[in-house]
């Protein structure tokens, strides 16, 4: 292969003609203009983090398994009446440096139409040491989403009628079936029992503006928080001993609330670094809803000693 500067002339690799416009159209800037204006990711708490703020290496790809590739960052958002969502999943600084895939998976889905619709945000984190961690996480969010979507009508009826017991038992069954499929998939792959698994966190919301119920359910580590009146509330209590390890929490939204569900990669620094909690309370509290790019920057606020994948969804109620 020719080296840079050797043999790349017109006779070998013709780039083609380039027409230079004498004046740039309105809104355009010359290449390189403003390059020095980009701001580095914000850092709070102690000293500088160990790793660089931006991605370094991509994971190695298998040409026969390209469906297993995952992007470094996924970002989404929506608005239904007075309810606004922002959600993000971003590869951790450590994985970015080492060229490892993002172990967190994120899925957003709307089932149904109009006020009868249900909104689902599902996130999962694969086991740290497992080679198939990212695949297990992807399977977990897809399978739980499919189960919820097929049960949409019953779930919507139970939410409108505030039948907490029916919702808890029904979502528990759906979650158990999802984990049963994960176990079966692990057996098909010839893995040890329990090796093909992931923690799972889901937020189920009605699109109906007259129904303020917000449902959380799942299994494993992570966080469920609420910013109300400028202060953080930790809603992720220990699982019910009679249903462990299944977790379930039903909350009633109030205007101005910001409900946050996240993977362990964000929950741990939120609980462990007061400066991060204060920063995000200021950014997300008081009904202030950031745009998608600003929300990504918020979720990437860096803290020394915390370099795992981060996945989060924030729901604002007007």
Coordinates of C-alpha atoms in Angstrom, one line a residue:
X1 CA 0.0 0.0 0.0
X2 CA 1.4 3.4 -0.9
X3 CA 2.5 5.4 2.1
X4 CA 1.2 8.9 2.8
X5 CA 2.8 11.3 0.4
X6 CA 4.1 8.4 -1.9
X7 CA 2.2 7.6 -5.1
X8 CA -1.0 9.2 -4.1
X9 CA -1.0 11.5 -7.2
X10 CA -3.6 11.9 -9.8
X11 CA -2.3 8.8 -11.8
X12 CA -2.8 6.4 -8.8
X13 CA -5.7 7.7 -6.7
X14 CA -7.5 10.5 -8.4
X15 CA -9.4 12.7 -6.0
X16 CA -11.2 14.5 -8.7
X17 CA -11.8 18.2 -9.2
X18 CA -12.6 20.6 -6.4
X19 CA -14.5 23.8 -7.0
X20 CA -13.8 26.6 -4.5
X21 CA -16.6 29.0 -3.9
X22 CA -15.5 32.6 -3.6
X23 CA -17.9 33.2 -0.8
X24 CA -19.4 30.8 1.7
X25 CA -23.2 30.5 1.8
X26 CA -25.0 32.0 4.9
X27 CA -24.5 29.9 8.0
X28 CA -21.4 28.2 6.7
X29 CA -18.0 28.6 8.3
X30 CA -14.5 27.8 6.9
X31 CA -12.9 24.6 7.9
X32 CA -11.0 25.0 11.2
X33 CA -12.9 28.2 12.1
X34 CA -13.9 28.1 15.8
X35 CA -11.9 24.9 16.4
X36 CA -10.6 26.3 19.6
X37 CA -14.0 27.0 21.0
X38 CA -15.0 23.4 21.8
X39 CA -15.3 22.8 25.6
X40 CA -14.0 19.7 27.3
X41 CA -16.4 17.5 29.2
X42 CA -17.0 19.0 32.7
X43 CA -15.3 17.5 35.7
X44 CA -16.6 17.7 39.3
X45 CA -15.2 16.4 42.6
X46 CA -11.6 15.4 43.0
X47 CA -8.6 15.5 40.6
X48 CA -8.7 14.8 36.9
X49 CA -10.0 11.4 35.7
X50 CA -7.6 8.7 34.7
X51 CA -8.8 8.4 31.1
X52 CA -9.3 10.9 28.3
X53 CA -12.7 12.4 27.8
X54 CA -13.2 11.3 24.2
X55 CA -13.2 7.8 22.6
X56 CA -9.8 6.4 21.7
X57 CA -10.3 2.9 20.2
X58 CA -13.1 0.9 18.6
X59 CA -13.8 -2.7 19.6
X60 CA -12.5 -5.4 17.3
X61 CA -15.1 -6.5 14.8
X62 CA -15.9 -10.0 13.6
X63 CA -16.8 -9.9 9.9
X64 CA -19.2 -12.8 10.5
X65 CA -20.8 -11.1 13.5
X66 CA -21.4 -7.5 12.6
X67 CA -24.9 -7.6 14.2
X68 CA -23.1 -7.5 17.5
X69 CA -21.5 -4.1 17.0
X70 CA -22.8 -1.4 19.2
X71 CA -22.3 2.4 18.9
X72 CA -20.3 4.4 21.4
X73 CA -23.2 6.6 22.2
X74 CA -27.0 6.4 21.8
X75 CA -29.2 9.4 22.4
X76 CA -33.0 9.8 22.2
X77 CA -35.9 12.0 23.4
X78 CA -39.6 12.6 23.1
X79 CA -42.5 14.8 24.4
X80 CA -46.1 13.8 25.1
X81 CA -48.2 16.6 26.5
X82 CA -46.5 17.8 29.7
X83 CA -44.2 14.8 29.8
X84 CA -40.7 15.2 28.3
X85 CA -38.0 12.5 28.1
X86 CA -34.3 12.5 27.5
X87 CA -32.3 9.3 27.4
X88 CA -28.7 8.4 26.7
X89 CA -26.3 5.4 26.8
X90 CA -22.6 6.2 26.5
X91 CA -19.5 4.0 26.6
X92 CA -17.4 4.4 29.7
X93 CA -14.0 6.1 29.6
X94 CA -12.3 2.8 30.5
X95 CA -14.0 0.9 27.6
X96 CA -13.3 3.7 25.2
X97 CA -9.6 3.6 26.1
X98 CA -9.3 -0.2 25.9
X99 CA -11.3 -0.7 22.8
X100 CA -14.1 -2.6 24.5
X101 CA -17.8 -2.5 23.5
X102 CA -20.4 -0.7 25.5
X103 CA -21.9 -3.2 27.9
X104 CA -25.0 -1.1 28.5
X105 CA -27.9 -1.4 26.2
X106 CA -30.8 1.1 25.7
X107 CA -34.2 0.6 24.1
X108 CA -37.0 3.2 23.8
X109 CA -40.5 2.2 22.4
X110 CA -44.0 3.5 22.1
X111 CA -46.8 0.9 22.1
X112 CA -50.2 2.0 20.9
X113 CA -51.4 5.4 19.8
X114 CA -52.9 8.6 21.3
X115 CA -53.7 8.6 25.0
X116 CA -53.8 4.8 25.1
X117 CA -50.1 4.5 24.3
X118 CA -47.5 3.2 26.7
X119 CA -43.9 4.5 26.6
X120 CA -41.1 2.1 27.6
X121 CA -37.5 2.9 28.4
X122 CA -35.5 -0.3 29.0
X123 CA -31.8 -0.4 29.9
X124 CA -29.5 -3.3 30.7
X125 CA -25.9 -3.8 31.8
X126 CA -24.0 -7.0 30.9
X127 CA -21.7 -8.7 33.3
X128 CA -18.3 -7.0 33.5
X129 CA -16.1 -10.0 32.8
X130 CA -18.3 -11.7 30.2
X131 CA -17.3 -11.6 26.5
X132 CA -20.9 -11.6 25.4
X133 CA -22.0 -8.9 28.0
X134 CA -23.2 -6.5 25.3
X135 CA -25.2 -9.2 23.5
X136 CA -26.9 -10.3 26.7
X137 CA -27.8 -6.7 27.5
X138 CA -29.2 -6.2 24.0
X139 CA -31.2 -9.4 24.2
X140 CA -32.6 -8.4 27.6
X141 CA -34.0 -5.0 26.5
X142 CA -35.4 -6.5 23.3
X143 CA -37.1 -9.4 25.0
X144 CA -38.6 -7.4 27.8
X145 CA -39.8 -4.8 25.3
X146 CA -41.5 -7.4 23.2
X147 CA -43.3 -8.9 26.3
X148 CA -44.5 -5.4 27.4
X149 CA -45.7 -4.6 24.0
X150 CA -47.7 -7.7 23.7
X151 CA -49.3 -7.0 27.1
X152 CA -49.9 -3.3 26.4
X153 CA -53.7 -3.3 26.6
X154 CA -53.9 -5.1 30.0
X155 CA -51.1 -3.0 31.4
X156 CA -52.7 0.3 30.2
X157 CA -56.0 -0.7 31.8
X158 CA -54.3 -1.6 35.1
X159 CA -52.4 1.7 35.1
X160 CA -55.6 3.8 34.6
X161 CA -57.3 1.9 37.3
X162 CA -54.3 2.2 39.6
X163 CA -54.2 -1.6 40.2
X164 CA -50.8 -1.7 41.8
X165 CA -50.9 -5.4 42.7
X166 CA -51.9 -6.5 39.2
X167 CA -49.1 -4.4 37.7
X168 CA -46.5 -5.7 40.0
X169 CA -47.4 -9.3 39.5
X170 CA -47.8 -9.0 35.8
X171 CA -44.5 -7.2 35.3
X172 CA -42.8 -9.7 37.6
X173 CA -44.0 -12.6 35.3
X174 CA -42.8 -10.8 32.2
X175 CA -39.4 -10.2 33.8
X176 CA -39.1 -13.8 34.9
X177 CA -39.8 -15.0 31.3
X178 CA -37.1 -12.6 30.0
X179 CA -34.5 -14.0 32.3
X180 CA -35.6 -17.5 31.4
X181 CA -34.9 -16.8 27.8
X182 CA -31.5 -15.4 28.8
X183 CA -30.7 -18.6 30.7
X184 CA -31.8 -20.7 27.7
X185 CA -29.7 -18.6 25.3
X186 CA -26.6 -19.1 27.6
X187 CA -27.2 -22.9 27.4
X188 CA -27.4 -22.7 23.6
X189 CA -24.0 -20.9 23.6
X190 CA -22.5 -23.6 25.8
X191 CA -21.8 -21.1 28.6
X192 CA -21.8 -21.8 32.4
X193 CA -25.1 -21.3 34.2
X194 CA -25.8 -17.7 34.9
X195 CA -23.0 -16.4 32.7
X196 CA -25.3 -15.0 30.0
X197 CA -27.2 -12.4 32.0
X198 CA -27.6 -8.7 32.6
X199 CA -29.1 -6.3 35.1
X200 CA -32.3 -4.8 33.8
X201 CA -34.1 -1.6 34.6
X202 CA -37.3 -0.4 32.9
X203 CA -39.5 2.7 33.2
X204 CA -43.1 2.4 31.9
X205 CA -45.1 5.6 31.4
X206 CA -48.6 6.3 30.1
X207 CA -49.0 8.8 27.3
X208 CA -52.3 9.8 28.9
X209 CA -51.8 13.3 30.4
X210 CA -54.5 12.5 33.0
X211 CA -52.5 9.5 34.4
X212 CA -49.5 10.6 36.5
X213 CA -48.4 7.0 37.4
X214 CA -44.7 6.2 36.7
X215 CA -43.7 2.5 36.9
X216 CA -40.2 1.2 37.5
X217 CA -39.3 -2.5 37.5
X218 CA -36.3 -4.6 36.9
X219 CA -33.5 -6.7 38.4
X220 CA -30.0 -5.8 39.5
X221 CA -27.9 -2.7 40.2
X222 CA -28.6 0.9 39.2
X223 CA -30.5 3.8 40.5
X224 CA -34.0 5.4 40.6
X225 CA -34.0 9.0 41.7
X226 CA -36.2 12.0 41.7
X227 CA -35.3 15.7 41.8
X228 CA -38.2 17.5 43.6
X229 CA -38.0 21.0 44.9
X230 CA -34.3 21.1 44.1
X231 CA -33.3 18.1 46.2
X232 CA -32.5 14.5 45.3
X233 CA -34.7 11.6 46.5
X234 CA -33.4 8.0 46.3
X235 CA -36.4 5.9 45.3
X236 CA -34.5 2.6 44.7
X237 CA -35.3 0.8 47.9
X238 CA -34.2 -2.8 48.6
X239 CA -36.3 -5.4 46.7
X240 CA -39.2 -7.0 48.4
X241 CA -37.9 -10.2 50.2
X242 CA -40.9 -12.1 48.9
X243 CA -40.1 -11.1 45.3
X244 CA -36.3 -10.7 45.3
X245 CA -34.4 -10.0 43.1
X246 CA -37.3 -8.4 41.3
X247 CA -37.7 -4.6 42.0
X248 CA -40.8 -2.6 41.5
X249 CA -41.8 0.9 42.4
X250 CA -44.9 2.9 41.4
X251 CA -44.6 6.7 41.8
X252 CA -47.1 9.6 41.2
X253 CA -45.6 12.5 39.3
X254 CA -46.0 16.1 40.4
X255 CA -45.4 19.2 38.2
X256 CA -41.7 20.1 38.3
X257 CA -40.5 16.6 39.0
X258 CA -37.5 15.1 37.3
X259 CA -37.5 11.3 37.5
X260 CA -34.1 9.7 36.8
X261 CA -33.5 6.0 36.1
X262 CA -30.0 5.0 35.4
X263 CA -27.5 2.1 35.2
X264 CA -24.9 1.5 38.0
X265 CA -22.4 3.5 35.9
X266 CA -24.2 6.8 36.8
X267 CA -25.9 5.7 40.0
X268 CA -22.6 5.0 41.8
X269 CA -21.1 8.4 41.2
X270 CA -24.4 10.1 42.0
X271 CA -24.5 8.4 45.4
X272 CA -20.7 8.7 46.0
X273 CA -19.8 12.2 44.8
X274 CA -22.0 15.1 46.2
X275 CA -20.6 17.5 43.7
X276 CA -22.1 15.5 40.8
X277 CA -25.4 15.3 42.5
X278 CA -25.5 19.0 43.1
X279 CA -24.4 19.7 39.5
X280 CA -27.2 17.5 38.0
X281 CA -29.8 18.8 40.4
X282 CA -29.1 22.3 39.2
X283 CA -29.1 21.2 35.6
X284 CA -32.2 19.1 35.7
X285 CA -34.3 20.5 38.6
X286 CA -36.8 23.3 38.5
X287 CA -38.5 22.1 35.4
X288 CA -35.5 22.9 33.2
X289 CA -35.3 20.5 30.3
X290 CA -32.1 20.4 28.3
X291 CA -31.9 19.7 24.6
X292 CA -30.4 16.4 23.4
X293 CA -26.8 17.6 23.1
X294 CA -26.9 19.4 26.5
X295 CA -28.4 16.2 28.1
X296 CA -25.5 14.2 26.7
X297 CA -23.0 16.6 28.1
X298 CA -24.8 16.5 31.5
X299 CA -24.7 12.7 31.6
X300 CA -21.0 12.7 30.7
X301 CA -20.0 15.0 33.6
X302 CA -16.8 13.3 34.7
X303 CA -15.8 12.1 38.2
X304 CA -12.4 10.7 39.1
X305 CA -12.6 7.0 39.9
X306 CA -15.8 6.3 37.9
X307 CA -15.2 5.2 34.3
X308 CA -18.0 2.7 33.6
X309 CA -20.7 2.9 30.9
X310 CA -23.5 5.3 31.8
X311 CA -27.1 4.9 30.7
X312 CA -29.9 7.2 32.0
X313 CA -33.4 8.4 31.3
X314 CA -34.8 11.6 32.8
X315 CA -38.6 12.3 32.7
X316 CA -39.8 15.8 33.3
X317 CA -43.4 16.6 34.3
X318 CA -44.7 20.1 33.5

